[in-house]
XYZ file of C-alpha atoms in Angstrom:
667
model
C 192.705 129.793 77.311
C 195.715 129.464 74.712
C 198.056 126.846 75.656
C 201.871 128.022 75.132
C 203.749 124.761 74.251
C 207.397 123.819 74.465
C 209.069 121.187 72.683
C 207.389 117.669 73.377
C 204.403 119.135 75.329
C 201.056 118.354 73.713
C 197.476 119.641 73.961
C 193.955 118.439 73.364
C 192.131 119.887 70.322
C 188.609 121.009 71.073
C 187.456 120.899 67.517
C 188.353 119.458 63.999
C 188.200 122.257 61.732
C 191.364 124.247 62.215
C 193.717 126.852 61.032
C 197.462 126.728 61.422
C 198.994 129.852 61.345
C 202.880 130.432 60.522
C 204.802 133.538 61.150
C 208.378 133.902 60.550
C 210.862 136.558 59.968
C 211.632 135.638 56.482
C 209.872 133.943 53.674
C 209.425 130.026 54.262
C 207.872 127.058 52.462
C 205.111 125.423 54.449
C 203.786 122.114 53.955
C 202.399 118.975 55.802
C 202.556 115.268 55.543
C 200.017 112.620 56.573
C 201.234 109.370 58.515
C 199.381 106.505 59.600
C 199.710 104.733 62.855
C 203.489 104.465 63.099
C 203.962 107.859 61.498
C 205.009 106.746 58.187
C 204.080 108.632 54.959
C 202.805 106.163 52.563
C 203.679 107.803 49.414
C 203.737 111.368 47.753
C 200.147 111.418 47.628
C 200.426 112.009 51.491
C 202.442 115.105 51.356
C 200.617 118.663 50.731
C 203.278 121.243 49.430
C 203.399 124.162 46.957
C 203.544 121.940 43.855
C 200.445 119.968 45.222
C 198.746 122.122 47.786
C 195.383 120.235 48.512
C 194.784 116.853 49.950
C 191.429 115.500 51.551
C 190.883 117.728 54.583
C 194.417 119.697 54.105
C 195.322 122.815 52.144
C 198.689 124.561 52.316
C 199.999 127.617 50.775
C 201.152 127.532 47.338
C 204.400 129.629 47.827
C 206.965 130.817 50.169
C 206.009 133.507 52.463
C 206.653 135.024 55.822
C 203.118 134.246 56.864
C 201.106 131.279 56.227
C 197.658 129.690 57.088
C 197.150 125.995 56.629
C 193.437 124.753 56.385
C 192.796 121.525 58.444
C 189.556 119.366 58.447
C 190.632 116.369 60.858
C 187.209 114.949 59.992
C 187.867 114.839 56.194
C 191.238 113.068 56.531
C 191.435 109.521 55.324
C 190.787 106.929 57.898
C 194.231 105.388 57.763
C 195.641 108.768 58.501
C 196.592 109.198 62.446
C 199.164 112.078 62.079
C 199.555 115.358 60.451
C 202.971 116.893 60.425
C 203.542 120.578 59.529
C 206.858 121.312 57.774
C 208.775 124.490 57.324
C 211.685 124.880 55.030
C 213.771 127.637 53.669
C 213.566 128.201 50.068
C 216.696 127.529 48.108
C 218.185 129.952 45.617
C 215.839 132.975 46.588
C 218.614 135.190 48.037
C 217.576 135.006 51.485
C 218.748 133.273 54.774
C 220.212 129.961 54.289
C 219.583 128.846 57.857
C 216.925 129.432 60.433
C 219.484 130.479 63.040
C 219.850 133.602 60.849
C 216.138 134.654 61.056
C 213.619 135.437 63.955
C 212.188 132.184 65.643
C 209.128 130.843 63.445
C 205.973 131.149 65.584
C 203.154 128.563 64.873
C 199.572 128.726 66.231
C 196.698 126.433 65.951
C 193.552 128.188 65.964
C 189.809 128.001 65.232
C 188.162 129.232 62.170
C 187.433 132.417 63.914
C 191.084 133.134 64.625
C 190.857 131.973 68.289
C 194.051 130.497 69.253
C 193.963 127.197 70.814
C 197.809 126.383 71.086
C 200.962 128.226 70.182
C 204.549 127.188 69.955
C 207.835 129.269 69.201
C 210.593 127.269 67.618
C 213.488 128.523 69.345
C 216.764 127.168 69.524
C 217.418 126.512 65.716
C 220.945 127.200 64.073
C 222.006 125.604 61.142
C 218.766 123.804 60.255
C 217.315 124.608 56.658
C 214.196 122.527 57.421
C 212.127 121.718 60.591
C 209.336 119.687 61.699
C 207.234 122.240 63.488
C 204.363 120.525 65.146
C 201.998 117.543 64.601
C 198.552 116.821 65.155
C 197.987 113.180 65.980
C 194.869 110.778 67.004
C 194.913 108.930 70.100
C 192.070 106.645 71.290
C 189.758 108.528 69.072
C 190.678 112.085 70.160
C 193.059 114.478 68.247
C 195.864 116.362 70.165
C 198.545 118.779 68.949
C 202.257 118.301 70.009
C 205.136 120.753 69.633
C 207.814 119.067 67.706
C 210.660 121.500 66.700
C 212.859 118.804 65.070
C 215.397 120.607 62.793
C 217.357 119.186 59.894
C 220.609 120.876 58.585
C 220.330 118.803 55.374
C 217.035 120.459 54.545
C 213.847 119.178 53.164
C 215.248 116.083 51.752
C 216.573 114.811 55.051
C 213.304 115.529 56.814
C 211.112 113.786 54.193
C 213.426 110.721 54.283
C 213.200 110.681 58.173
C 209.395 110.207 57.737
C 210.071 107.259 55.153
C 209.323 108.997 52.097
C 211.037 107.331 49.152
C 213.050 109.395 46.678
C 213.007 112.125 49.287
C 215.830 114.010 47.288
C 214.018 114.079 44.046
C 210.560 115.212 45.799
C 212.377 117.828 47.721
C 213.997 119.185 44.326
C 210.322 119.256 42.776
C 208.979 121.195 45.908
C 211.749 123.703 45.525
C 211.007 124.184 41.862
C 207.465 124.814 42.496
C 208.359 127.358 45.162
C 210.486 129.018 42.518
C 207.919 129.305 40.016
C 205.448 130.558 42.674
C 207.915 133.288 43.756
C 208.446 134.300 39.971
C 204.580 134.794 39.655
C 203.882 136.480 42.882
C 203.028 140.184 43.390
C 205.521 141.629 45.915
C 204.095 143.729 48.992
C 206.088 146.284 50.580
C 208.742 145.472 53.132
C 208.087 145.478 56.778
C 208.570 148.274 58.946
C 211.369 148.593 61.440
C 210.896 149.442 65.127
C 211.803 153.058 64.485
C 208.823 153.299 62.128
C 210.730 153.416 58.876
C 211.935 150.936 56.310
C 214.984 148.918 56.445
C 216.344 146.246 54.076
C 219.383 143.825 53.874
C 221.427 144.930 50.926
C 222.690 142.401 48.427
C 224.350 144.977 46.314
C 225.281 148.644 46.125
C 222.758 151.011 47.321
C 221.618 154.718 47.663
C 219.201 156.031 50.058
C 215.596 156.556 48.958
C 212.746 157.649 50.966
C 211.076 155.141 53.344
C 208.495 152.927 51.973
C 205.345 152.117 53.692
C 203.987 148.705 54.793
C 200.871 147.010 53.303
C 197.969 146.861 55.735
C 195.486 143.945 56.012
C 192.005 145.309 56.833
C 189.706 148.305 55.903
C 188.288 150.398 58.252
C 190.965 150.471 60.894
C 194.783 151.377 60.856
C 196.473 148.449 59.316
C 199.553 146.932 60.674
C 202.735 146.252 58.688
C 202.670 143.472 56.344
C 205.134 140.710 56.003
C 207.702 140.620 53.289
C 206.881 138.768 50.158
C 208.798 135.996 48.604
C 208.343 137.235 45.381
C 211.336 139.254 44.817
C 215.073 138.818 46.137
C 215.726 141.667 48.405
C 217.683 144.327 46.691
C 219.087 147.642 47.456
C 217.090 150.586 45.969
C 218.701 153.190 43.811
C 218.309 157.002 45.024
C 215.696 159.445 44.314
C 218.392 162.177 44.236
C 219.907 162.576 40.864
C 223.047 163.499 42.393
C 223.281 160.465 44.521
C 221.481 157.698 42.453
C 223.509 154.570 42.283
C 225.848 156.067 45.069
C 225.679 155.059 48.779
C 224.336 157.531 51.336
C 226.729 158.756 53.967
C 227.342 156.176 56.451
C 226.007 153.239 54.414
C 228.937 152.052 52.403
C 230.398 149.615 54.833
C 226.937 148.256 55.460
C 225.980 147.767 51.859
C 229.585 146.076 51.086
C 229.095 143.714 54.239
C 225.376 142.764 53.283
C 224.232 144.208 56.691
C 221.294 146.208 57.178
C 220.988 149.718 55.861
C 218.817 152.273 57.917
C 216.475 154.421 55.546
C 215.209 156.643 58.468
C 214.579 160.094 57.156
C 216.820 162.420 59.062
C 214.251 164.893 59.999
C 211.675 162.442 61.186
C 211.438 162.394 64.873
C 208.291 160.204 65.492
C 208.875 156.463 66.263
C 205.777 155.552 63.999
C 203.642 157.081 61.188
C 200.630 158.804 62.354
C 197.361 157.143 62.291
C 194.732 157.905 59.687
C 192.386 160.721 60.250
C 189.122 159.733 62.381
C 186.417 158.262 60.149
C 182.840 159.913 60.305
C 180.908 158.390 62.998
C 178.190 156.112 61.693
C 174.511 156.041 62.953
C 173.782 153.349 65.509
C 173.638 149.721 63.966
C 175.304 150.916 60.580
C 178.694 150.575 59.551
C 180.930 153.679 59.152
C 181.245 154.881 55.671
C 184.521 154.182 54.007
C 187.026 157.096 53.596
C 189.975 157.560 51.256
C 193.338 157.575 53.081
C 192.064 155.200 55.853
C 195.278 153.854 56.795
C 198.620 154.790 58.795
C 201.025 156.913 56.789
C 203.175 160.065 56.646
C 201.300 161.572 53.841
C 198.074 161.038 51.963
C 199.829 159.500 49.203
C 201.350 156.841 51.786
C 198.006 156.275 53.402
C 196.356 155.671 50.107
C 199.210 153.019 49.065
C 198.640 151.304 52.391
C 194.849 151.410 52.040
C 195.231 149.762 48.420
C 197.279 147.044 49.786
C 194.943 146.323 52.614
C 191.855 146.038 50.156
C 194.197 143.642 48.199
C 194.778 141.305 51.139
C 191.256 141.700 52.481
C 189.956 140.499 49.119
C 192.510 137.640 49.015
C 191.543 136.456 52.705
C 187.837 136.789 52.307
C 187.774 134.866 48.963
C 190.143 132.315 50.592
C 187.505 131.818 53.591
C 184.642 131.417 51.172
C 186.350 128.982 48.919
C 187.400 126.881 51.913
C 183.804 126.883 53.253
C 182.771 125.719 50.014
C 185.213 122.847 49.674
C 184.228 121.945 53.176
C 180.525 121.940 52.503
C 181.373 119.664 49.263
C 183.628 117.402 51.222
C 181.174 116.704 53.876
C 178.352 116.120 51.581
C 180.541 113.280 49.927
C 181.367 111.785 53.242
C 177.570 111.668 54.286
C 176.840 110.140 51.133
C 179.412 107.506 51.451
C 178.449 106.611 54.899
C 174.738 106.254 54.025
C 175.181 104.336 50.732
C 177.883 102.122 52.149
C 175.078 100.308 53.776
C 173.573 98.104 50.764
C 170.090 98.632 52.303
C 170.032 102.167 51.620
C 170.937 101.781 47.748
C 167.385 100.835 47.023
C 164.159 102.371 47.822
C 163.621 105.922 49.148
C 166.425 105.994 51.800
C 169.178 106.662 49.439
C 167.238 109.305 47.675
C 166.341 111.072 51.028
C 170.023 110.800 52.235
C 171.133 112.516 48.936
C 168.471 115.280 49.356
C 169.538 115.806 52.955
C 173.124 115.806 52.044
C 172.498 118.314 49.164
C 170.238 120.617 51.468
C 173.040 120.733 54.087
C 175.811 121.562 51.421
C 173.404 124.286 49.975
C 172.900 125.673 53.470
C 176.666 125.748 54.046
C 177.500 127.352 50.857
C 174.730 129.856 51.173
C 176.008 131.075 54.482
C 179.462 131.536 53.174
C 178.398 133.444 50.293
C 176.290 135.727 52.454
C 179.422 136.383 54.571
C 181.601 136.988 51.349
C 178.935 139.178 49.759
C 179.042 141.564 52.855
C 182.883 141.538 52.764
C 182.687 142.215 48.975
C 180.093 145.144 49.261
C 182.348 146.939 51.919
C 185.223 146.721 49.429
C 183.120 147.930 46.555
C 182.252 150.908 48.656
C 185.803 151.665 49.854
C 186.908 151.345 46.197
C 184.434 153.706 45.062
C 185.883 156.475 47.237
C 189.511 155.316 47.002
C 189.843 155.639 43.223
C 188.712 159.145 42.687
C 191.160 160.271 45.320
C 194.388 158.525 43.651
C 197.419 160.655 42.837
C 198.545 160.279 39.069
C 201.085 157.507 39.766
C 198.328 155.483 41.383
C 195.375 156.262 38.913
C 194.671 154.711 35.664
C 194.602 156.886 32.248
C 190.928 157.248 32.597
C 191.308 159.274 35.983
C 190.717 163.153 35.665
C 193.858 163.672 37.608
C 195.904 163.182 34.618
C 194.268 166.136 32.884
C 196.014 168.361 35.358
C 199.258 166.656 35.145
C 202.315 168.465 36.372
C 205.964 167.129 36.250
C 206.596 166.066 39.937
C 209.433 167.370 42.023
C 210.113 163.757 43.834
C 209.696 160.255 42.921
C 206.349 158.681 44.275
C 206.296 155.520 46.528
C 204.814 153.169 43.441
C 203.487 153.157 40.159
C 200.192 151.473 38.859
C 200.763 149.172 36.061
C 197.448 147.261 35.916
C 194.447 145.980 37.825
C 193.598 142.637 39.412
C 190.438 140.867 40.071
C 189.072 137.528 41.228
C 186.023 135.689 39.504
C 183.892 135.973 42.506
C 183.517 139.812 41.922
C 184.927 140.749 38.466
C 183.947 144.372 38.679
C 186.030 144.969 42.077
C 189.323 145.887 40.616
C 192.519 146.302 42.944
C 195.166 148.658 41.551
C 198.314 146.780 40.915
C 201.030 148.906 42.523
C 204.714 148.174 42.062
C 207.329 150.187 44.151
C 209.665 152.725 42.982
C 212.511 152.533 41.958
C 211.752 149.128 40.394
C 213.247 146.115 42.266
C 212.791 143.713 39.537
C 212.433 143.971 35.679
C 208.965 143.524 33.856
C 208.380 141.219 30.969
C 205.131 141.796 28.703
C 204.422 138.361 27.376
C 203.776 138.839 23.666
C 202.977 135.080 23.358
C 199.676 133.259 23.245
C 198.342 132.190 26.553
C 195.437 130.122 27.622
C 193.100 133.255 28.516
C 190.224 133.832 26.359
C 191.263 137.244 25.223
C 194.460 135.786 23.824
C 192.599 133.284 21.864
C 190.637 136.032 20.167
C 193.896 137.888 18.964
C 196.323 136.691 16.345
C 199.960 136.718 16.909
C 200.591 139.817 15.030
C 197.956 141.747 17.112
C 199.368 140.229 20.491
C 202.728 141.579 19.482
C 201.467 144.912 18.756
C 199.592 145.257 21.810
C 202.470 144.153 23.993
C 204.742 146.833 22.700
C 201.861 149.278 23.118
C 201.440 148.080 26.668
C 205.249 148.607 27.292
C 205.388 152.070 25.666
C 202.487 152.934 28.053
C 204.253 151.785 31.112
C 207.530 153.654 29.913
C 205.466 156.846 29.471
C 203.751 156.400 33.009
C 207.643 156.096 34.624
C 208.529 158.944 32.729
C 205.719 161.020 33.871
C 206.179 160.139 37.655
C 209.896 161.014 37.837
C 211.263 164.572 38.230
C 212.376 166.095 34.963
C 215.740 164.600 33.791
C 215.947 161.862 36.274
C 214.519 158.827 34.218
C 216.156 158.092 30.942
C 214.418 155.529 28.450
C 216.532 153.239 26.020
C 214.978 151.140 23.341
C 216.249 148.115 21.469
C 214.129 147.068 18.361
C 216.404 144.945 16.483
C 214.267 144.625 13.468
C 212.464 147.993 13.614
C 209.051 146.388 13.997
C 207.790 148.706 16.739
C 208.162 151.941 15.055
C 204.312 152.164 15.138
C 203.906 151.590 18.981
C 207.069 153.663 19.664
C 205.742 156.782 17.887
C 204.506 158.527 21.056
C 207.851 158.376 22.731
C 209.848 159.363 19.584
C 207.772 161.989 18.410
C 207.816 163.582 21.787
C 211.519 163.447 22.027
C 211.656 161.797 25.439
C 213.976 158.851 24.742
C 217.751 158.757 25.497
C 218.432 157.905 21.827
C 216.973 156.537 18.771
C 215.602 153.011 19.034
C 218.633 150.872 18.523
C 218.199 148.414 15.367
C 220.576 145.380 14.232
C 223.050 143.542 16.002
C 225.234 146.667 16.033
C 222.726 148.705 17.840
C 221.760 145.820 20.250
C 225.497 145.609 21.218
C 226.153 149.395 21.735
C 223.044 149.687 23.998
C 224.103 146.846 26.039
C 227.636 147.908 26.388
C 226.617 151.270 27.339
C 224.312 150.103 30.313
C 226.508 147.346 31.272
C 229.224 149.722 31.630
C 227.279 152.149 33.765
C 226.325 149.149 36.164
C 229.937 148.018 36.285
C 231.293 151.399 37.302
C 228.790 152.302 39.836
C 229.246 148.838 41.458
C 232.841 149.283 41.746
C 232.578 152.875 43.083
C 230.284 151.723 45.829
C 232.495 148.556 46.660
C 235.430 150.913 46.853
C 233.782 153.771 48.674
C 234.908 155.961 45.907
C 231.917 157.564 44.650
C 233.701 160.871 43.632
C 235.694 158.640 41.090
C 232.806 158.325 38.733
C 233.285 159.640 35.305
C 231.677 163.144 34.950
C 229.858 162.254 32.060
C 228.080 159.126 33.826
C 224.227 159.675 34.055
C 223.528 158.686 37.790
C 219.735 159.075 37.064
C 217.319 155.801 36.718
C 217.432 153.911 33.370
C 214.914 151.938 31.636
C 215.676 149.594 28.645
C 212.662 148.408 26.562
C 213.769 145.288 24.467
C 211.443 144.388 21.809
C 211.294 140.982 19.942
C 213.781 139.025 22.173
C 215.893 137.123 21.262
C 215.738 138.393 17.733
C 219.393 140.425 17.027
C 220.870 139.029 20.092
C 223.993 136.757 20.132
C 225.095 134.709 22.982
C 227.213 137.711 24.343
C 224.381 139.940 24.250
C 222.048 137.416 25.915
C 224.628 137.329 28.674
C 224.746 141.018 29.027
C 220.947 141.121 29.064
C 220.945 138.502 32.021
C 223.608 140.553 33.915
C 221.486 143.677 33.676
C 218.204 141.982 34.785
C 220.332 140.513 37.770
C 222.494 143.378 38.939
C 220.835 146.412 37.174
C 217.960 147.232 39.835
C 220.333 147.715 42.598
C 222.071 150.539 40.720
C 219.289 152.098 38.605
C 219.080 150.126 35.608
C 215.842 148.290 34.912
C 214.499 146.112 32.259
C 211.120 146.031 30.521
C 211.117 143.222 27.942
C 208.558 142.399 25.181
C 209.063 138.772 24.304
C 207.284 135.437 23.608
C 209.246 132.868 25.662
C 208.765 130.374 22.717
C 210.828 132.322 20.531
C 213.850 132.003 22.852
C 213.076 128.001 23.142
C 216.602 127.333 21.510
C 218.389 128.317 24.720
C 216.334 125.964 26.755
C 216.788 126.138 30.711
C 219.603 128.716 29.900
C 217.196 131.522 30.262
C 214.796 130.194 32.967
C 216.553 132.415 35.704
C 215.998 135.581 33.461
C 212.325 134.753 33.126
C 211.815 134.077 36.626
C 213.651 137.510 37.657
C 210.944 139.338 35.587
C 207.348 140.209 36.778
C 205.511 138.858 33.936
C 202.451 140.736 32.717
C 200.273 140.416 29.642
C 198.845 142.846 27.148
C 195.342 141.366 27.419
C 193.467 140.027 30.552
C 194.922 136.719 31.835
C 194.904 135.061 35.331
C 198.601 134.380 35.886
C 199.448 136.516 38.798
C 199.353 135.335 42.473
C 198.859 137.117 45.809
C 201.653 136.705 48.372
C 199.258 135.794 51.198
C 196.976 132.893 49.924
C 198.159 132.346 46.262
C 194.966 132.831 44.517
C 195.368 133.103 40.456
C 194.352 136.805 39.814
C 193.232 138.197 36.442
C 195.573 140.922 35.437
C 193.874 143.630 33.408
C 196.554 145.973 31.605
C 195.635 149.787 31.703
C 194.185 151.125 28.655
C 193.729 154.467 27.079
C 190.070 155.909 26.931
C 188.987 155.785 23.268
C 190.016 158.966 21.498
C 191.792 160.220 24.361
C 195.180 162.320 23.737
C 196.141 162.246 27.473
C 199.359 160.002 26.651
C 200.551 162.606 24.031
C 199.755 165.573 26.340
C 201.617 164.124 29.362
C 204.828 163.076 27.226
C 204.495 166.818 25.712
C 204.669 168.199 29.347
C 207.677 165.683 30.277
C 209.682 166.894 27.164
C 209.046 170.626 28.040
C 210.110 170.023 31.651
C 213.419 168.475 30.130
C 214.043 171.295 27.996
C 213.624 173.929 30.737
C 215.385 171.968 33.716
C 211.927 171.109 35.341
C 211.261 174.703 35.903
């Protein structure tokens, strides 16, 4: 039976291999400290946090999230450790809540490896605190127990660490928050959670319009998946409208809420149900066999929404299955080392056959444990591979790769899709199992195609000029896909190419006549385009804040805008850099989005001034690179950019259809 603890209450732990699961209403930082018999933390090497997530017997998440799973093996802790304290803190500078009193009470559960709850604790009564000691596991007379703590700290992580005897607590707290900020910048963002009425709600941080509701990610295949928790990867921002007459302008009744930063309802006015319908019934499997996978096996209002949810569910399933396997392997290695240390600590076992027999026994046990873990992983992977095989052919154009036959029957859509595929992700445990990387539309953050040299093998094989060319070709491909999935006339693409070095890569866009104007070159061209888009952002923001949407100039294009910037910071003076940062921060909320092609080293002269710019953008690469993280576990995933099949003319055909639809007004 689960023990529901209150502050100060304790409960005996029946096992030593545990998970500590945290659920919060907003992204939080989770960490843990190790303490001696007096509860003192002896140094930073006794603290597990996102910047240093692994200690012997303990592993925490590498980034802020609304849900965490901390792995604990009490038998693998150092002998001097008598206490493990679980810490929660709000991330600094993430645009989210600034005190725990403004979010739902965090919930912490101590579970077995199979998910069976042993003890739970809801941290109620928090107000101005920004950090809290949630619970502690402690050793008393050889037995381990859990105690609910719930001690909050208004001064944050630094005060909490100092209270545990950590020297230079303020510096350590700063480095932890810096690691969290880096993790948030590289994390892929899942969909927002579903509100009680079954639709999406967001907290506006700027002017917004009213797009269609967005679906939630779902965690497991084969059954309706519940709503996912919000990701820390992006600061919540209001979304521009899909309606060309209203984009960037608040929907009726939403102006006051947006201006006050309160919740905005995006409920569809014609929807009467309180939740989306469940997926269609799956085919019945013969007795003793698993049911075959089905495309669209997730909740949703439409097939596209169900596929979207299913893809996110596959993404999470793969992340968690791999995490379980890696944790089991780490546990097996740790146990083997402990057994060998105990055996060889006796000098009599270091000579003769006793030591060899102990090594063989420890290795055999390690191999047995890892073999069982691999069998479980292979079963999960086989199920996901089978699911991917039926999902991929069923994807609509916005979710499909260029090689999918759906593009050969392309027609300009009448409405904006929920998301766009910008690449694939995979893990080394099964490199042929590719998960589509979907980003929601309208974009909530800009995209940065890194043209610099990375540590990946693919980048090492390419020279600098090739990487820059591939990066710009990748950006053109992303822009073409965005043009293709928006209704005719509702998406405009601007290009800044200061030195004119991207003329070859831009040829498909220029030749099809789908750009808003010729690519801007030279300092004058850079200044002109930036001034035009900055003016649009300013005017829409002022109109929204004043509740005077009718006062917008008649020549203002209220559709979505994408700015492609090549070879940054070449051709940019200080004023242009400031304007670009402004567009990156404020543009997405009012329909202006950034697609940068740049090598960060080229902007090294600006130093840390541009750090917020880089962090605000989703970084992708023109070649395979393992730099992106999932929002649940924090694995490093290999990103594979989308590529056109050799000899294919599908890109030119799609752009020609977009251009024709523009000329005829979408008819």
